[in-house]
PDB file of C-alpha atoms in Angstrom:
ATOM      1  CA  MET H   1      32.571   0.709  -8.146  1.00  0.00           C
ATOM      2  CA  THR H   2      33.617   3.142 -10.893  1.00  0.00           C
ATOM      3  CA  ILE H   3      36.743   3.041 -13.035  1.00  0.00           C
ATOM      4  CA  GLN H   4      37.508   6.642 -12.028  1.00  0.00           C
ATOM      5  CA  ALA H   5      37.494   5.688  -8.337  1.00  0.00           C
ATOM      6  CA  LEU H   6      39.719   2.655  -8.880  1.00  0.00           C
ATOM      7  CA  ARG H   7      42.239   4.748 -10.840  1.00  0.00           C
ATOM      8  CA  ALA H   8      42.239   7.530  -8.219  1.00  0.00           C
ATOM      9  CA  PHE H   9      42.685   5.048  -5.376  1.00  0.00           C
ATOM     10  CA  ILE H  10      45.581   3.245  -7.076  1.00  0.00           C
ATOM     11  CA  LEU H  11      47.372   6.505  -7.829  1.00  0.00           C
ATOM     12  CA  SER H  12      46.924   7.661  -4.240  1.00  0.00           C
ATOM     13  CA  GLN H  13      48.832   4.599  -2.993  1.00  0.00           C
ATOM     14  CA  GLY H  14      51.962   5.394  -4.986  1.00  0.00           C
ATOM     15  CA  ALA H  15      54.566   2.928  -6.224  1.00  0.00           C
ATOM     16  CA  SER H  16      55.572   0.375  -3.600  1.00  0.00           C
ATOM     17  CA  LYS H  17      56.572  -3.276  -3.282  1.00  0.00           C
ATOM     18  CA  ASN H  18      55.097  -3.523   0.196  1.00  0.00           C
ATOM     19  CA  THR H  19      52.004  -5.587   0.859  1.00  0.00           C
ATOM     20  CA  ASN H  20      49.353  -3.623   2.736  1.00  0.00           C
ATOM     21  CA  LEU H  21      46.211  -4.831   4.476  1.00  0.00           C
ATOM     22  CA  MET H  22      43.608  -2.073   4.118  1.00  0.00           C
ATOM     23  CA  GLU H  23      39.974  -1.472   4.951  1.00  0.00           C
ATOM     24  CA  TRP H  24      37.399  -1.330   2.141  1.00  0.00           C
ATOM     25  CA  ASP H  25      36.132   1.948   3.592  1.00  0.00           C
ATOM     26  CA  LYS H  26      38.928   3.942   1.959  1.00  0.00           C
ATOM     27  CA  ILE H  27      38.207   2.926  -1.618  1.00  0.00           C
ATOM     28  CA  TRP H  28      34.448   3.259  -1.133  1.00  0.00           C
ATOM     29  CA  THR H  29      34.963   6.788   0.169  1.00  0.00           C
ATOM     30  CA  VAL H  30      36.865   7.645  -3.022  1.00  0.00           C
ATOM     31  CA  ASN H  31      34.056   6.085  -5.060  1.00  0.00           C
ATOM     32  CA  LYS H  32      31.467   8.225  -3.253  1.00  0.00           C
ATOM     33  CA  ARG H  33      33.264  11.385  -4.339  1.00  0.00           C
ATOM     34  CA  VAL H  34      32.879  10.222  -7.936  1.00  0.00           C
ATOM     35  CA  ILE H  35      29.207   9.205  -7.911  1.00  0.00           C
ATOM     36  CA  ASP H  36      27.702  11.803  -5.548  1.00  0.00           C
ATOM     37  CA  PRO H  37      27.767  14.740  -8.031  1.00  0.00           C
ATOM     38  CA  VAL H  38      26.055  12.681 -10.755  1.00  0.00           C
ATOM     39  CA  ALA H  39      23.615  10.496  -8.792  1.00  0.00           C
ATOM     40  CA  PRO H  40      19.995  11.700  -9.146  1.00  0.00           C
ATOM     41  CA  ARG H  41      18.064  11.948  -5.872  1.00  0.00           C
ATOM     42  CA  HIS H  42      14.991   9.782  -5.296  1.00  0.00           C
ATOM     43  CA  THR H  43      12.824   8.646  -2.392  1.00  0.00           C
ATOM     44  CA  ALA H  44      12.031   5.184  -1.021  1.00  0.00           C
ATOM     45  CA  ILE H  45       9.751   4.398   1.927  1.00  0.00           C
ATOM     46  CA  GLY H  46       9.658   1.022   3.665  1.00  0.00           C
ATOM     47  CA  LYS H  47       6.556  -1.141   3.272  1.00  0.00           C
ATOM     48  CA  ALA H  48       6.183  -0.844   7.053  1.00  0.00           C
ATOM     49  CA  ASN H  49       5.011   2.773   7.058  1.00  0.00           C
ATOM     50  CA  ARG H  50       2.560   5.187   8.628  1.00  0.00           C
ATOM     51  CA  VAL H  51       0.157   7.637   6.979  1.00  0.00           C
ATOM     52  CA  LEU H  52       0.230  11.343   7.744  1.00  0.00           C
ATOM     53  CA  VAL H  53      -2.906  13.259   6.792  1.00  0.00           C
ATOM     54  CA  VAL H  54      -2.009  16.900   6.140  1.00  0.00           C
ATOM     55  CA  ASN H  55      -5.394  18.535   6.662  1.00  0.00           C
ATOM     56  CA  ASN H  56      -4.541  21.719   4.759  1.00  0.00           C
ATOM     57  CA  GLY H  57      -2.155  20.077   2.285  1.00  0.00           C
ATOM     58  CA  VAL H  58      -2.261  20.308  -1.482  1.00  0.00           C
ATOM     59  CA  ASP H  59      -2.807  17.800  -4.277  1.00  0.00           C
ATOM     60  CA  GLU H  60      -0.478  18.812  -7.081  1.00  0.00           C
ATOM     61  CA  VAL H  61       2.575  17.909  -9.133  1.00  0.00           C
ATOM     62  CA  ARG H  62       5.712  20.049  -9.114  1.00  0.00           C
ATOM     63  CA  THR H  63       8.775  19.804 -11.330  1.00  0.00           C
ATOM     64  CA  VAL H  64      12.108  19.972  -9.522  1.00  0.00           C
ATOM     65  CA  GLN H  65      15.743  19.198 -10.277  1.00  0.00           C
ATOM     66  CA  LYS H  66      16.919  15.608  -9.891  1.00  0.00           C
ATOM     67  CA  HIS H  67      20.029  16.934  -8.119  1.00  0.00           C
ATOM     68  CA  LYS H  68      20.015  20.340  -6.442  1.00  0.00           C
ATOM     69  CA  LYS H  69      23.680  20.953  -7.259  1.00  0.00           C
ATOM     70  CA  ASN H  70      23.732  19.500 -10.783  1.00  0.00           C
ATOM     71  CA  PRO H  71      21.012  20.897 -13.076  1.00  0.00           C
ATOM     72  CA  ASP H  72      22.525  18.995 -16.013  1.00  0.00           C
ATOM     73  CA  LEU H  73      20.898  15.805 -14.699  1.00  0.00           C
ATOM     74  CA  GLY H  74      17.493  17.172 -15.641  1.00  0.00           C
ATOM     75  CA  LYS H  75      14.217  17.349 -13.746  1.00  0.00           C
ATOM     76  CA  LYS H  76      11.675  15.037 -12.149  1.00  0.00           C
ATOM     77  CA  ASN H  77       8.067  15.244 -11.014  1.00  0.00           C
ATOM     78  CA  VAL H  78       7.269  15.347  -7.304  1.00  0.00           C
ATOM     79  CA  ILE H  79       3.692  14.532  -6.306  1.00  0.00           C
ATOM     80  CA  TYR H  80       2.242  16.376  -3.308  1.00  0.00           C
ATOM     81  CA  ALA H  81      -0.905  15.107  -1.578  1.00  0.00           C
ATOM     82  CA  LYS H  82      -2.919  15.457   1.595  1.00  0.00           C
ATOM     83  CA  ARG H  83      -2.092  11.856   2.486  1.00  0.00           C
ATOM     84  CA  VAL H  84       1.603  10.993   2.610  1.00  0.00           C
ATOM     85  CA  LEU H  85       3.600   7.938   3.663  1.00  0.00           C
ATOM     86  CA  LEU H  86       6.275   8.220   6.341  1.00  0.00           C
ATOM     87  CA  GLU H  87       8.866   5.722   7.565  1.00  0.00           C
ATOM     88  CA  GLU H  88       7.443   3.865  10.564  1.00  0.00           C
ATOM     89  CA  GLN H  89      10.729   4.167  12.457  1.00  0.00           C
ATOM     90  CA  ASP H  90      10.725   7.940  11.915  1.00  0.00           C
ATOM     91  CA  VAL H  91       7.373   8.594  13.542  1.00  0.00           C
ATOM     92  CA  LYS H  92       7.998   6.512  16.662  1.00  0.00           C
ATOM     93  CA  GLY H  93       7.870   8.883  19.580  1.00  0.00           C
ATOM     94  CA  VAL H  94       6.270  11.742  17.655  1.00  0.00           C
ATOM     95  CA  LYS H  95       3.855  13.597  19.917  1.00  0.00           C
ATOM     96  CA  GLU H  96       0.834  15.813  19.441  1.00  0.00           C
ATOM     97  CA  GLY H  97       1.855  19.438  19.071  1.00  0.00           C
ATOM     98  CA  GLU H  98       5.323  18.569  17.756  1.00  0.00           C
ATOM     99  CA  ILE H  99       6.564  20.297  14.600  1.00  0.00           C
ATOM    100  CA  VAL H 100       8.290  18.053  12.058  1.00  0.00           C
ATOM    101  CA  THR H 101       9.823  18.805   8.666  1.00  0.00           C
ATOM    102  CA  LEU H 102       8.772  17.029   5.476  1.00  0.00           C
ATOM    103  CA  MET H 103      11.946  17.260   3.418  1.00  0.00           C
ATOM    104  CA  ASP H 104      11.769  19.691   0.480  1.00  0.00           C
ATOM    105  CA  TRP H 105       8.209  20.623   1.414  1.00  0.00           C
ATOM    106  CA  GLY H 106       8.001  22.353   4.792  1.00  0.00           C
ATOM    107  CA  ASN H 107       7.006  22.139   8.434  1.00  0.00           C
ATOM    108  CA  VAL H 108       3.929  20.348   9.722  1.00  0.00           C
ATOM    109  CA  GLN H 109       2.527  20.484  13.247  1.00  0.00           C
ATOM    110  CA  ILE H 110       1.181  17.138  14.420  1.00  0.00           C
ATOM    111  CA  THR H 111      -2.372  17.568  15.732  1.00  0.00           C
ATOM    112  CA  SER H 112      -3.210  13.942  16.548  1.00  0.00           C
ATOM    113  CA  VAL H 113      -1.577  10.512  16.678  1.00  0.00           C
ATOM    114  CA  SER H 114      -3.898   7.514  16.561  1.00  0.00           C
ATOM    115  CA  GLY H 115      -3.414   3.988  15.251  1.00  0.00           C
ATOM    116  CA  GLU H 116      -1.802   3.874  11.831  1.00  0.00           C
ATOM    117  CA  GLU H 117      -2.507   7.534  11.021  1.00  0.00           C
ATOM    118  CA  LEU H 118      -1.183  10.878  12.115  1.00  0.00           C
ATOM    119  CA  HIS H 119      -2.890  14.179  11.402  1.00  0.00           C
ATOM    120  CA  GLY H 120      -1.184  17.520  11.000  1.00  0.00           C
ATOM    121  CA  GLU H 121      -1.423  21.107   9.826  1.00  0.00           C
ATOM    122  CA  PHE H 122       0.968  22.459   7.203  1.00  0.00           C
ATOM    123  CA  LEU H 123       2.785  25.615   8.375  1.00  0.00           C
ATOM    124  CA  PRO H 124       3.706  27.510   5.192  1.00  0.00           C
ATOM    125  CA  ASN H 125       5.121  30.501   7.071  1.00  0.00           C
ATOM    126  CA  ASN H 126       7.265  28.482   9.478  1.00  0.00           C
ATOM    127  CA  LYS H 127      10.764  28.282   7.957  1.00  0.00           C
ATOM    128  CA  ASP H 128      12.637  27.272  11.097  1.00  0.00           C
ATOM    129  CA  PHE H 129      14.075  23.833  10.326  1.00  0.00           C
ATOM    130  CA  ARG H 130      16.946  23.882  12.821  1.00  0.00           C
ATOM    131  CA  LYS H 131      15.515  21.740  15.617  1.00  0.00           C
ATOM    132  CA  THR H 132      12.839  19.700  13.850  1.00  0.00           C
ATOM    133  CA  GLN H 133      12.932  16.023  12.957  1.00  0.00           C
ATOM    134  CA  LYS H 134      13.439  15.573   9.206  1.00  0.00           C
ATOM    135  CA  PHE H 135      11.182  13.035   7.450  1.00  0.00           C
ATOM    136  CA  THR H 136      11.322  11.635   3.936  1.00  0.00           C
ATOM    137  CA  TRP H 137       7.857  11.111   2.501  1.00  0.00           C
ATOM    138  CA  LEU H 138       5.868   9.993  -0.517  1.00  0.00           C
ATOM    139  CA  ALA H 139       2.354  10.859  -1.600  1.00  0.00           C
ATOM    140  CA  GLU H 140       0.021   7.934  -0.959  1.00  0.00           C
ATOM    141  CA  ILE H 141      -0.874   7.071  -4.555  1.00  0.00           C
ATOM    142  CA  PRO H 142      -1.331   3.702  -6.347  1.00  0.00           C
ATOM    143  CA  ASP H 143       1.429   4.421  -8.887  1.00  0.00           C
ATOM    144  CA  LEU H 144       4.371   4.107  -6.498  1.00  0.00           C
ATOM    145  CA  ALA H 145       7.048   1.692  -7.719  1.00  0.00           C
ATOM    146  CA  PRO H 146       7.581  -1.467  -5.604  1.00  0.00           C
ATOM    147  CA  ALA H 147      11.240  -2.333  -5.110  1.00  0.00           C
ATOM    148  CA  THR H 148      13.642  -4.533  -3.174  1.00  0.00           C
ATOM    149  CA  LEU H 149      16.702  -2.876  -1.643  1.00  0.00           C
ATOM    150  CA  VAL H 150      19.574  -5.343  -1.339  1.00  0.00           C
ATOM    151  CA  THR H 151      22.538  -4.784   0.962  1.00  0.00           C
ATOM    152  CA  TYR H 152      25.593  -7.055   0.944  1.00  0.00           C
ATOM    153  CA  ARG H 153      27.711  -7.261   4.091  1.00  0.00           C
ATOM    154  CA  HIS H 154      31.133  -8.807   4.702  1.00  0.00           C
ATOM    155  CA  LEU H 155      31.274 -12.587   4.172  1.00  0.00           C
ATOM    156  CA  ILE H 156      33.174 -13.117   7.421  1.00  0.00           C
ATOM    157  CA  THR H 157      32.714 -11.380  10.755  1.00  0.00           C
ATOM    158  CA  LYS H 158      36.377 -10.767  11.568  1.00  0.00           C
ATOM    159  CA  GLU H 159      38.832  -8.531   9.738  1.00  0.00           C
ATOM    160  CA  LYS H 160      41.794 -10.918   9.972  1.00  0.00           C
ATOM    161  CA  LEU H 161      41.862 -14.561  11.045  1.00  0.00           C
ATOM    162  CA  GLU H 162      44.626 -15.919  13.230  1.00  0.00           C
ATOM    163  CA  GLU H 163      46.471 -19.091  12.266  1.00  0.00           C
ATOM    164  CA  ASP H 164      44.574 -21.214  14.784  1.00  0.00           C
ATOM    165  CA  GLU H 165      41.146 -19.908  13.752  1.00  0.00           C
ATOM    166  CA  LYS H 166      38.808 -21.658  11.336  1.00  0.00           C
ATOM    167  CA  LEU H 167      37.078 -19.775   8.525  1.00  0.00           C
ATOM    168  CA  GLU H 168      33.771 -21.559   9.083  1.00  0.00           C
ATOM    169  CA  ASP H 169      33.595 -20.196  12.637  1.00  0.00           C
ATOM    170  CA  PHE H 170      33.439 -16.643  11.333  1.00  0.00           C
ATOM    171  CA  VAL H 171      31.068 -16.949   8.381  1.00  0.00           C
ATOM    172  CA  ASN H 172      28.496 -14.163   8.309  1.00  0.00           C
ATOM    173  CA  THR H 173      25.156 -15.928   7.922  1.00  0.00           C
ATOM    174  CA  GLU H 174      23.403 -12.598   7.351  1.00  0.00           C
ATOM    175  CA  SER H 175      25.623 -11.184   4.633  1.00  0.00           C
ATOM    176  CA  LYS H 176      22.627 -10.414   2.384  1.00  0.00           C
ATOM    177  CA  ILE H 177      19.830  -8.163   3.643  1.00  0.00           C
ATOM    178  CA  GLU H 178      16.673  -7.337   1.699  1.00  0.00           C
ATOM    179  CA  GLU H 179      14.073  -4.663   2.409  1.00  0.00           C
ATOM    180  CA  GLN H 180      10.787  -4.147   0.589  1.00  0.00           C
ATOM    181  CA  VAL H 181       9.990  -0.515  -0.212  1.00  0.00           C
ATOM    182  CA  VAL H 182       7.911   1.714  -2.447  1.00  0.00           C
ATOM    183  CA  CYS H 183       9.648   4.407  -4.500  1.00  0.00           C
ATOM    184  CA  ASP H 184       8.693   7.629  -6.232  1.00  0.00           C
ATOM    185  CA  VAL H 185       7.255   7.190  -9.711  1.00  0.00           C
ATOM    186  CA  ASN H 186      10.339   8.642 -11.418  1.00  0.00           C
ATOM    187  CA  VAL H 187      12.409   5.489 -10.772  1.00  0.00           C
ATOM    188  CA  LYS H 188      10.262   3.618 -13.281  1.00  0.00           C
ATOM    189  CA  LEU H 189      12.190   5.392 -16.047  1.00  0.00           C
ATOM    190  CA  LEU H 190      15.623   4.288 -14.813  1.00  0.00           C
ATOM    191  CA  GLN H 191      17.754   1.915 -16.862  1.00  0.00           C
ATOM    192  CA  GLU H 192      19.678  -1.076 -15.573  1.00  0.00           C
ATOM    193  CA  GLY H 193      23.060  -0.065 -14.191  1.00  0.00           C
ATOM    194  CA  GLU H 194      22.111   3.514 -13.277  1.00  0.00           C
ATOM    195  CA  VAL H 195      23.340   4.771  -9.909  1.00  0.00           C
ATOM    196  CA  ILE H 196      21.059   6.944  -7.772  1.00  0.00           C
ATOM    197  CA  GLN H 197      20.781   8.142  -4.198  1.00  0.00           C
ATOM    198  CA  PHE H 198      17.731   7.376  -2.102  1.00  0.00           C
ATOM    199  CA  GLU H 199      17.419  10.291   0.317  1.00  0.00           C
ATOM    200  CA  ARG H 200      18.554   9.377   3.846  1.00  0.00           C
ATOM    201  CA  ARG H 201      19.309   5.812   2.743  1.00  0.00           C
ATOM    202  CA  GLY H 202      22.368   5.940   0.530  1.00  0.00           C
ATOM    203  CA  TYR H 203      23.544   5.113  -2.981  1.00  0.00           C
ATOM    204  CA  TYR H 204      22.123   2.276  -5.057  1.00  0.00           C
ATOM    205  CA  ILE H 205      22.648   0.742  -8.480  1.00  0.00           C
ATOM    206  CA  LEU H 206      19.618  -0.544 -10.389  1.00  0.00           C
ATOM    207  CA  ASP H 207      19.840  -4.299 -10.973  1.00  0.00           C
ATOM    208  CA  ALA H 208      16.303  -5.068 -12.221  1.00  0.00           C
ATOM    209  CA  VAL H 209      14.168  -2.478 -14.008  1.00  0.00           C
ATOM    210  CA  PHE H 210      10.457  -1.743 -13.622  1.00  0.00           C
ATOM    211  CA  ARG H 211       8.327  -4.287 -15.486  1.00  0.00           C
ATOM    212  CA  GLY H 212       4.876  -3.080 -14.529  1.00  0.00           C
ATOM    213  CA  MET H 213       4.059  -6.020 -12.248  1.00  0.00           C
ATOM    214  CA  SER H 214       3.637  -5.778  -8.466  1.00  0.00           C
ATOM    215  CA  ASP H 215       4.940  -9.329  -7.979  1.00  0.00           C
ATOM    216  CA  ARG H 216       8.190  -8.475  -9.790  1.00  0.00           C
ATOM    217  CA  PRO H 217       9.583  -5.448  -7.963  1.00  0.00           C
ATOM    218  CA  MET H 218      12.547  -3.425  -9.119  1.00  0.00           C
ATOM    219  CA  VAL H 219      15.844  -4.410  -7.483  1.00  0.00           C
ATOM    220  CA  PHE H 220      18.417  -1.910  -6.213  1.00  0.00           C
ATOM    221  CA  ILE H 221      21.783  -2.951  -4.760  1.00  0.00           C
ATOM    222  CA  GLN H 222      23.391  -0.681  -2.208  1.00  0.00           C
ATOM    223  CA  VAL H 223      26.699   0.954  -3.119  1.00  0.00           C
ATOM    224  CA  PRO H 224      28.819   1.387   0.055  1.00  0.00           C
ATOM    225  CA  ASP H 225      29.968   4.945   0.734  1.00  0.00           C
ATOM    226  CA  GLY H 226      32.750   4.330   3.238  1.00  0.00           C
ATOM    227  CA  ARG H 227      30.720   5.057   6.356  1.00  0.00           C
ATOM    228  CA  GLU H 228      30.623   2.495   9.160  1.00  0.00           C
ATOM    229  CA  GLY H 229      27.775   0.048   8.582  1.00  0.00           C
ATOM    230  CA  SER H 230      27.527   0.651   4.821  1.00  0.00           C
ATOM    231  CA  THR H 231      29.999  -2.106   3.844  1.00  0.00           C
TER     232      THR H 231
END
């Protein structure tokens, strides 16, 4: 939560002696408007993933902006490779012959689906992204940064308890959720407390920096953005 968001939210309420019961979503929505323009974009893929082999892909490094709409944030390196990692949940149901979009790269036509691997052909001249499934991806390289994504949910499962209801009956036993992921190499340079956006996942604040050891992953805590399910 940023100071700017807290100030903006308080001012939006105006002066009043009334006591209001409000949802958290409103203040988190205000906070999103503050952090979105200055949060660098990165990529994280769950440890449960599938490999896509792009038969006519490239092995190269390109330099792109950290935020497409804010060049002041600087640039980052994006690694392209013939073998890329995809989210397992994304590729469920993908069929041979289907055209999918690798975000910020291009369209790929799936030529075979077998076991843990998919094979495809890159379509450099196909720029029609309107009806394709959009996939985040990472090059399959040993230098990816291991990380834990932590999400905190509400401590109780009901918005407001009645007088005859007991708190212990509504305790959320799954208020903390952790997911193991691998991230693009650029996150290794982040400092504790920096806020970023993982594409298609949401906003996160870095709680534990990269220490160069696979058994001590980086830790990112999700920052709610006001959407249902993010708080």
